[in-house]
Tab-separated table of C-alpha atoms in Angstrom:
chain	number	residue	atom	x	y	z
A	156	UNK	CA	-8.942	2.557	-18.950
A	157	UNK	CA	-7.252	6.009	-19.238
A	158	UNK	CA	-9.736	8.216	-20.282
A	159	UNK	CA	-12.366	7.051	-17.552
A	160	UNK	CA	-9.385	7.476	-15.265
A	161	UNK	CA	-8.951	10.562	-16.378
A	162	UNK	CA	-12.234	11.879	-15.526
A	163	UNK	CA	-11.996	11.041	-11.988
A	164	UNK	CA	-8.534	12.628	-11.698
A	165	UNK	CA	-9.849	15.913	-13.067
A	166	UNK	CA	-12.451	15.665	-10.677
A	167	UNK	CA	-10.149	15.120	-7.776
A	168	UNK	CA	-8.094	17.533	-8.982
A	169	UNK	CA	-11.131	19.816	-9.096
A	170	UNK	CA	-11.893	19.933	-4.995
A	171	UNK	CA	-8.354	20.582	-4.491
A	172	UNK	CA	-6.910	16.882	-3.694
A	173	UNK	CA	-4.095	15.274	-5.953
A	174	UNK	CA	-4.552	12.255	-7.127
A	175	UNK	CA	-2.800	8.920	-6.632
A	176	UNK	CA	-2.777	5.436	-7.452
A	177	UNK	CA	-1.032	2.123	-6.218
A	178	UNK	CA	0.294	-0.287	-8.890
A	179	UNK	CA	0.529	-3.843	-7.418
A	180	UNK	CA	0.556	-7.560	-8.731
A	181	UNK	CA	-0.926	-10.024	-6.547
A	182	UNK	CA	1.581	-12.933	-7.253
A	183	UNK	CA	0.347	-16.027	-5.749
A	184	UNK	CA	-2.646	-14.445	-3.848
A	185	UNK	CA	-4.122	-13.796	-7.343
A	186	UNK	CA	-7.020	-15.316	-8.710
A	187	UNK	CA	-8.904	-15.575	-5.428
A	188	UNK	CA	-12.665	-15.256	-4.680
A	189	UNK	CA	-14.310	-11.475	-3.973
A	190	UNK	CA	-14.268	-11.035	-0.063
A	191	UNK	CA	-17.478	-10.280	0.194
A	192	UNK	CA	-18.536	-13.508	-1.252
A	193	UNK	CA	-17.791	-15.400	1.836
A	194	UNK	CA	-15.580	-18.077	-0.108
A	195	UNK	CA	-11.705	-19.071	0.956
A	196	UNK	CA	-9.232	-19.625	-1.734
A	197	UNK	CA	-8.417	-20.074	-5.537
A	198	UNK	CA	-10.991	-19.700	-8.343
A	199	UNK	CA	-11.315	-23.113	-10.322
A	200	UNK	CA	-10.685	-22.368	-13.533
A	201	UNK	CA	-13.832	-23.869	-14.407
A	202	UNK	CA	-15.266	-20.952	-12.687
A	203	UNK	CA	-13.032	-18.585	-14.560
A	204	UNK	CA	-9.622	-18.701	-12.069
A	205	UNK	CA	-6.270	-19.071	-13.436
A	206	UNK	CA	-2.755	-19.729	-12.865
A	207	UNK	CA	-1.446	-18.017	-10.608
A	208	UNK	CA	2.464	-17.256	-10.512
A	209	UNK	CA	5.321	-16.587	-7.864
A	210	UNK	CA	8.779	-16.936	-7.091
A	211	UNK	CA	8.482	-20.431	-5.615
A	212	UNK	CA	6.309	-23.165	-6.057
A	213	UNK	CA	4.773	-22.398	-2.463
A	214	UNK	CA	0.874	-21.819	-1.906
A	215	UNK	CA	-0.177	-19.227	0.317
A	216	UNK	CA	-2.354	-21.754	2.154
A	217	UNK	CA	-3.565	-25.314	1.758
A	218	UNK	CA	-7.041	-23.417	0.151
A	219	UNK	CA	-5.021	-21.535	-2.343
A	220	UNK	CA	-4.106	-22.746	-5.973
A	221	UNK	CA	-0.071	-23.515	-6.045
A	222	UNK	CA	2.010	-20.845	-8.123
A	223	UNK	CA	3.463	-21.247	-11.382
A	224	UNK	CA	7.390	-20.405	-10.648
A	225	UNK	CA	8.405	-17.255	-12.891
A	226	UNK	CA	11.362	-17.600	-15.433
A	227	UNK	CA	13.648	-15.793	-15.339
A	228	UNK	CA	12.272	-14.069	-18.815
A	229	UNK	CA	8.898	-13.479	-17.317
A	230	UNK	CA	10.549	-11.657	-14.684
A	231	UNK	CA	11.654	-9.353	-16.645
A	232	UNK	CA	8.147	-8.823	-18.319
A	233	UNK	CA	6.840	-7.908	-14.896
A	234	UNK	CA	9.108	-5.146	-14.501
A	235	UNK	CA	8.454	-4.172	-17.915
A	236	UNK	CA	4.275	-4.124	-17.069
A	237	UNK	CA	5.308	-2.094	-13.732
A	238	UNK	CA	6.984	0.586	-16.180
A	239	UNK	CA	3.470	0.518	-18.867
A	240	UNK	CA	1.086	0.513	-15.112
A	241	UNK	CA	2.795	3.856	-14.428
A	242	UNK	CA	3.538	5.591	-18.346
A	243	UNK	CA	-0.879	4.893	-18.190
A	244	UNK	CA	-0.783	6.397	-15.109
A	245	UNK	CA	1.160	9.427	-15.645
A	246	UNK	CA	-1.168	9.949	-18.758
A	247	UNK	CA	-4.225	9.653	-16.865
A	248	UNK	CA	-3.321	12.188	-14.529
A	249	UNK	CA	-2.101	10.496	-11.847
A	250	UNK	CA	0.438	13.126	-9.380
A	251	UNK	CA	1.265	10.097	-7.009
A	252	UNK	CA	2.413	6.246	-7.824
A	253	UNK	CA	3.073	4.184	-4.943
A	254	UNK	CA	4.808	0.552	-5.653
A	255	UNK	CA	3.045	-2.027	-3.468
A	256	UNK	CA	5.755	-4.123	-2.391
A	257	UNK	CA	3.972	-5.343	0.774
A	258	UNK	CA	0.867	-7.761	1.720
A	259	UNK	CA	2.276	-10.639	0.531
A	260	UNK	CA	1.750	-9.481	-3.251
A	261	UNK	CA	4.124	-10.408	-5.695
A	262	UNK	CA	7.101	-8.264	-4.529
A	263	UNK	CA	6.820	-9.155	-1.321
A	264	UNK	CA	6.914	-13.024	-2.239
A	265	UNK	CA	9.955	-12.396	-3.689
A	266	UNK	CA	11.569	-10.442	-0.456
A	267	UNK	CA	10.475	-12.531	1.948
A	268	UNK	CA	12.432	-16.277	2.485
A	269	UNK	CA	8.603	-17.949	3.380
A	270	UNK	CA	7.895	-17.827	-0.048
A	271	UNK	CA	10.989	-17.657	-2.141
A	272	UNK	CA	12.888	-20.372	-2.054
A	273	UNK	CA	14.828	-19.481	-5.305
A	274	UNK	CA	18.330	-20.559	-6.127
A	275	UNK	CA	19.023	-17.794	-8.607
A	276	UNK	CA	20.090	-14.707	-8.796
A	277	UNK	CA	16.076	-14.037	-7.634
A	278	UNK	CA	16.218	-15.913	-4.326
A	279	UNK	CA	17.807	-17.390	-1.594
A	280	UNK	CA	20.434	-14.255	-0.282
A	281	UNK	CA	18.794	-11.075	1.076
A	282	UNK	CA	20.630	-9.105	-1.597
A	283	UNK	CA	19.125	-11.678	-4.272
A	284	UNK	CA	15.362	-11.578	-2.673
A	285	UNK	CA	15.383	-7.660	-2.844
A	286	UNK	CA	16.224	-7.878	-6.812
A	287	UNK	CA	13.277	-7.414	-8.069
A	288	UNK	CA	12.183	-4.892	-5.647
A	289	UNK	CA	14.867	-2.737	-6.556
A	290	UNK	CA	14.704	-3.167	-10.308
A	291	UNK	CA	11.104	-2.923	-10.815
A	292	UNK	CA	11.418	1.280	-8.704
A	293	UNK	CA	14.355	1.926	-10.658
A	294	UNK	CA	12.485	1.103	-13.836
A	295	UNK	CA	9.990	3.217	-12.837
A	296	UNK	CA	11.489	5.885	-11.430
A	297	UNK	CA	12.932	6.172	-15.019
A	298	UNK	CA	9.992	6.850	-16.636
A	299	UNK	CA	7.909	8.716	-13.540
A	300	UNK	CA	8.914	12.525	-13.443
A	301	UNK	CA	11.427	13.609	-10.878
A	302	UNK	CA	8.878	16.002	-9.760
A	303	UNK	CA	6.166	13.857	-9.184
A	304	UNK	CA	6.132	11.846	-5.689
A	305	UNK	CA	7.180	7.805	-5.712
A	306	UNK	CA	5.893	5.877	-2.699
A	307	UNK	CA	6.681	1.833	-1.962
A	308	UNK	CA	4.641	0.151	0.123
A	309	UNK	CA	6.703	-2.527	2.381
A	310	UNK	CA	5.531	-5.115	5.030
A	311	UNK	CA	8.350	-4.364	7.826
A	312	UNK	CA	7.670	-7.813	9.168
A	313	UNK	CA	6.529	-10.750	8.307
A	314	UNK	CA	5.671	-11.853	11.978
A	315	UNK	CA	7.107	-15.142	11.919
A	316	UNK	CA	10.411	-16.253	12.334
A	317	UNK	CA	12.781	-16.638	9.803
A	318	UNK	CA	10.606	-14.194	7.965
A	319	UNK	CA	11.515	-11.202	6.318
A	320	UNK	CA	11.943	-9.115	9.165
A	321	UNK	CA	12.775	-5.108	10.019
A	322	UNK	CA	16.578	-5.050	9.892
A	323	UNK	CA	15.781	-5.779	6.453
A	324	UNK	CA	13.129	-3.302	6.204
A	325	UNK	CA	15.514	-0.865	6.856
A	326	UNK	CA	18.133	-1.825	4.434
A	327	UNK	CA	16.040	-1.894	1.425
A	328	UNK	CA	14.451	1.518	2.356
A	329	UNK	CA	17.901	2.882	2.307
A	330	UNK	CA	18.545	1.120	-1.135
A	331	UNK	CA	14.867	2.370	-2.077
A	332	UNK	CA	16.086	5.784	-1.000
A	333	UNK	CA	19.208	5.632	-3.357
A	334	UNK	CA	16.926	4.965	-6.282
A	335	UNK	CA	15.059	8.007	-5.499
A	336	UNK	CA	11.919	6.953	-3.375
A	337	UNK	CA	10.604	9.667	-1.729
A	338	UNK	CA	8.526	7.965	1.304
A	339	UNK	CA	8.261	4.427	2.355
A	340	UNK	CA	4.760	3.336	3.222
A	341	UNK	CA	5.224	1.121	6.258
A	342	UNK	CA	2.788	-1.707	6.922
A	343	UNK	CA	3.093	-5.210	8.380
A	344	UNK	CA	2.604	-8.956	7.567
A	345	UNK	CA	0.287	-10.652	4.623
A	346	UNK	CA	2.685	-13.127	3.408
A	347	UNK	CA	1.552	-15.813	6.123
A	348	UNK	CA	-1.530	-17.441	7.171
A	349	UNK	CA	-0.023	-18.203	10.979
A	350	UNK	CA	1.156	-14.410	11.864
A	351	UNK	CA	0.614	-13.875	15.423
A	352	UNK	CA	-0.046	-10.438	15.173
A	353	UNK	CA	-0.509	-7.901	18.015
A	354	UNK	CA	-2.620	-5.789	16.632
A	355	UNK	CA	-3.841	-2.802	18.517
A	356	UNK	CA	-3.974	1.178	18.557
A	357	UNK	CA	-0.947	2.248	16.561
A	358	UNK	CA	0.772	-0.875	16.593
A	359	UNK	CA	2.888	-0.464	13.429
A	360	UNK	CA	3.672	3.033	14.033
A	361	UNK	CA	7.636	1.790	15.664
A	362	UNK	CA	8.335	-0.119	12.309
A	363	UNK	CA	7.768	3.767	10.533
A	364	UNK	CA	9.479	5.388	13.450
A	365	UNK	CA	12.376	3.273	12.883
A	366	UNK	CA	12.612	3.573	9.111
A	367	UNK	CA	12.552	7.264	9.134
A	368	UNK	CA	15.580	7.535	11.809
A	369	UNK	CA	17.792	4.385	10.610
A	370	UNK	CA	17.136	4.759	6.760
A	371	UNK	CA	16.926	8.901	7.150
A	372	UNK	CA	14.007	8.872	4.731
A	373	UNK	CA	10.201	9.737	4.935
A	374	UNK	CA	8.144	7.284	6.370
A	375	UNK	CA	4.192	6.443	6.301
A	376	UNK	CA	2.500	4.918	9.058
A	377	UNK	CA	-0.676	2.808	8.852
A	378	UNK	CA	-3.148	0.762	10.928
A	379	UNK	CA	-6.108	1.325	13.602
A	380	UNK	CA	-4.633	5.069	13.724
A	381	UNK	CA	-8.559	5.846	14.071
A	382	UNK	CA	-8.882	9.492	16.321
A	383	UNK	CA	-7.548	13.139	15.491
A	384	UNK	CA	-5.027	13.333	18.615
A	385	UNK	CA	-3.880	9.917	18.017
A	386	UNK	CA	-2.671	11.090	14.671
A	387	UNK	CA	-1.420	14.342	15.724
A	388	UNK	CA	0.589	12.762	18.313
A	389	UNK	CA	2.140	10.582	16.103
A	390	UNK	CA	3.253	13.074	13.604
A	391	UNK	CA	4.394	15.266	16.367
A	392	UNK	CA	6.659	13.008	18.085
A	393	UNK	CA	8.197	11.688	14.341
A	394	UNK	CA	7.043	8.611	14.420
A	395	UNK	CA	5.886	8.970	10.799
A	396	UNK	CA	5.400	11.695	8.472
A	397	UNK	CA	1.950	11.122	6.874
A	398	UNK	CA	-0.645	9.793	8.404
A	399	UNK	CA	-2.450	6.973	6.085
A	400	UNK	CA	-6.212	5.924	6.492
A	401	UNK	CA	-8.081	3.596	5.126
A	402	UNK	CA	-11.302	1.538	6.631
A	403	UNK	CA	-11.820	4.982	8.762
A	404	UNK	CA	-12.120	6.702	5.856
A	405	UNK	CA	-14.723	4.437	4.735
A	406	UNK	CA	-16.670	4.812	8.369
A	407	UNK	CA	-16.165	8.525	8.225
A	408	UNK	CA	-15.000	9.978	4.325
A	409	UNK	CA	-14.859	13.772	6.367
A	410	UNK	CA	-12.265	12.052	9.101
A	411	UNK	CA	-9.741	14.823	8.257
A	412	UNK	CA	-12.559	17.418	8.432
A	413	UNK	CA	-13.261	16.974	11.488
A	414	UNK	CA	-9.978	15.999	12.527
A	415	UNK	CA	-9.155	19.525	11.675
A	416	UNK	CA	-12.391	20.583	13.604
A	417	UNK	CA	-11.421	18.575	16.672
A	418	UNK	CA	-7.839	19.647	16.736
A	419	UNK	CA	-8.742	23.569	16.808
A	420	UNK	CA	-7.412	24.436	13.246
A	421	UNK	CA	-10.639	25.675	12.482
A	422	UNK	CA	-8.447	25.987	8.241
A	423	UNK	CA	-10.820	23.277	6.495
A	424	UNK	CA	-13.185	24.086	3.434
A	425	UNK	CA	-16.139	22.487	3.416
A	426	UNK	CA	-18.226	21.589	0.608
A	427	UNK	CA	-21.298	24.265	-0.239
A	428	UNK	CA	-23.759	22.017	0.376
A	429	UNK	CA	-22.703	20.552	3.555
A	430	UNK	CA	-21.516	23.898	5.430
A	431	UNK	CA	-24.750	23.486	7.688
A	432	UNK	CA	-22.932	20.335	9.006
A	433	UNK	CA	-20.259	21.127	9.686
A	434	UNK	CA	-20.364	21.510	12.980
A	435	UNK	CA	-21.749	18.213	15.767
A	436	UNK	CA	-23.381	21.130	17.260
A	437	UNK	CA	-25.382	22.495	15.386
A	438	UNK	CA	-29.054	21.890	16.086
A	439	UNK	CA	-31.895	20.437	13.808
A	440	UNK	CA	-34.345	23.447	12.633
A	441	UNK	CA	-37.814	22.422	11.449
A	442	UNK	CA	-36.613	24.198	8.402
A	443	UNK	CA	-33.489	21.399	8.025
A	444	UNK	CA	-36.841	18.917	7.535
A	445	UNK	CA	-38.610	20.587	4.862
A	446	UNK	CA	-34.987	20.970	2.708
């Protein structure tokens, strides 16, 4: 996979962006269906699924295929294929790794005491449940240059009670900071089917806010931030400090384009070939038809 990664790196590289990449293992939410499908649940094997592994012996949901509980041995290989994920990455020309520790992956299972029920040195204590976490970013901070930016991305809260929850959050970021994390990506929930969660406008923006004050390190924010001033104002008043988009970037790939548009900083490069669109403006010639 590294030299077709490689090509879109240079090319990202190219229109003056840097490249990053997010190493994750899905845990017990592996083997699952394509969301687009419209199916719930495991794969059958039958249908090319397989076993799926975890800290505990403790499904996602009734529609999901129980996990195979890790040995203590096989932990150890996951850190060790957390390490090779980012040595390919480095070589493929990747300036940014980000640890996804969140979502209910396989990190998360382990932090959170909904689905590790563990009696060893892996589980059951909140210094024992952040284990992993801890070993698999010093690992890899080993082996990613100091230089070179390492994100993790955490769920602050699980949502639920007796969940893993943001006093936590902020403990491990300041253990994460220690092992020389440079910003904690802060998003919410994934590790339960019955989260209540309140979403709205912003609504995980606290969980950064309190991060970057109580754990005195950088902090992400995430999650229907959707409009320019929304964004600005949440940088501004240190909530967070980066601003991360995802399904608006999908609506609207030139969001920060014409974020910078909207905001007055009038500083953006647009691409050659869409400089005559830049602006909402501009009218339609009878010329614009015929190109």
């Amino acid at each position: 996979q590294i030299a077709p990664l490689q090509r879109i790196t240079r090319f990202i590289t190219a229109q003056g962006g840097v490249p990053g990449i997010q190493l994750a293992h899905a845990g017990r939410k592996a083997s699952t269906y394509r969301p687009w499908l419209g199916k719930q649940g495991s794969v059958k094997l039958e249908e090319g699924g397989w076993q799926p592994v975890g800290p505990s012996k403790i499904a996602f949901d009734p529609q999901h295929t129980p996990p195979r509980e890790l040995t203590h041995d096989e932990i150890q290989d996951v850190i060790a294929a957390f390490v090779a994920s980012t040595e390919r990455a480095l070589r493929a020309g990747f300036k940014v790794v980000e640890i996804h520790a969140a979502h209910g992956y396989l990190l998360h299972q382990f932090l959170s005491p909904l689905s590790n029920q563990r009696r060893d040195e892996y589980g059951s204590s909140f210094e024992n449940r952040i284990r992993l976490t801890l070993q698999v970013v010093e690992a890899v901070r080993k082996v990613w240059p100091a230089e070179l930016p390492l994100f993790v991305r955490v769920s602050a809260t699980d949502w639920v009670e007796d969940g893993w929850n943001p006093d936590e959050t902020v403990e491990l970021a300041r253990r994460l900071r220690g092992l020389g994390v440079d910003l904690i990506d802060v998003s919410s929930g994934g590790t339960s089917v019955n989260a209540e969660i309140p979403t709205g406008p912003g609504y995980q923006t606290r969980f950064a806010e309190r991060v970057r004050k109580e754990s005195e390190i950088a902090t992400g924010t995430v999650g229907m931030i959707t409009e320019p001033a929304q964004a600005e104002h949440i940088l501004r008043t240190g909530q967070a400090d980066i601003i991360f988009l995802a399904r608006e970037l999908l609506r609207d790939p030139y969001w920060p384009l014409h974020a910078d548009d909207d905001l007055g900083g009038n500083k953006a490069t647009w691409p050659a070939q869409y400089q005559r669109a830049t602006s909402r403006a501009n009218p339609i010639h009878e010329s614009d038809l015929r190109d």
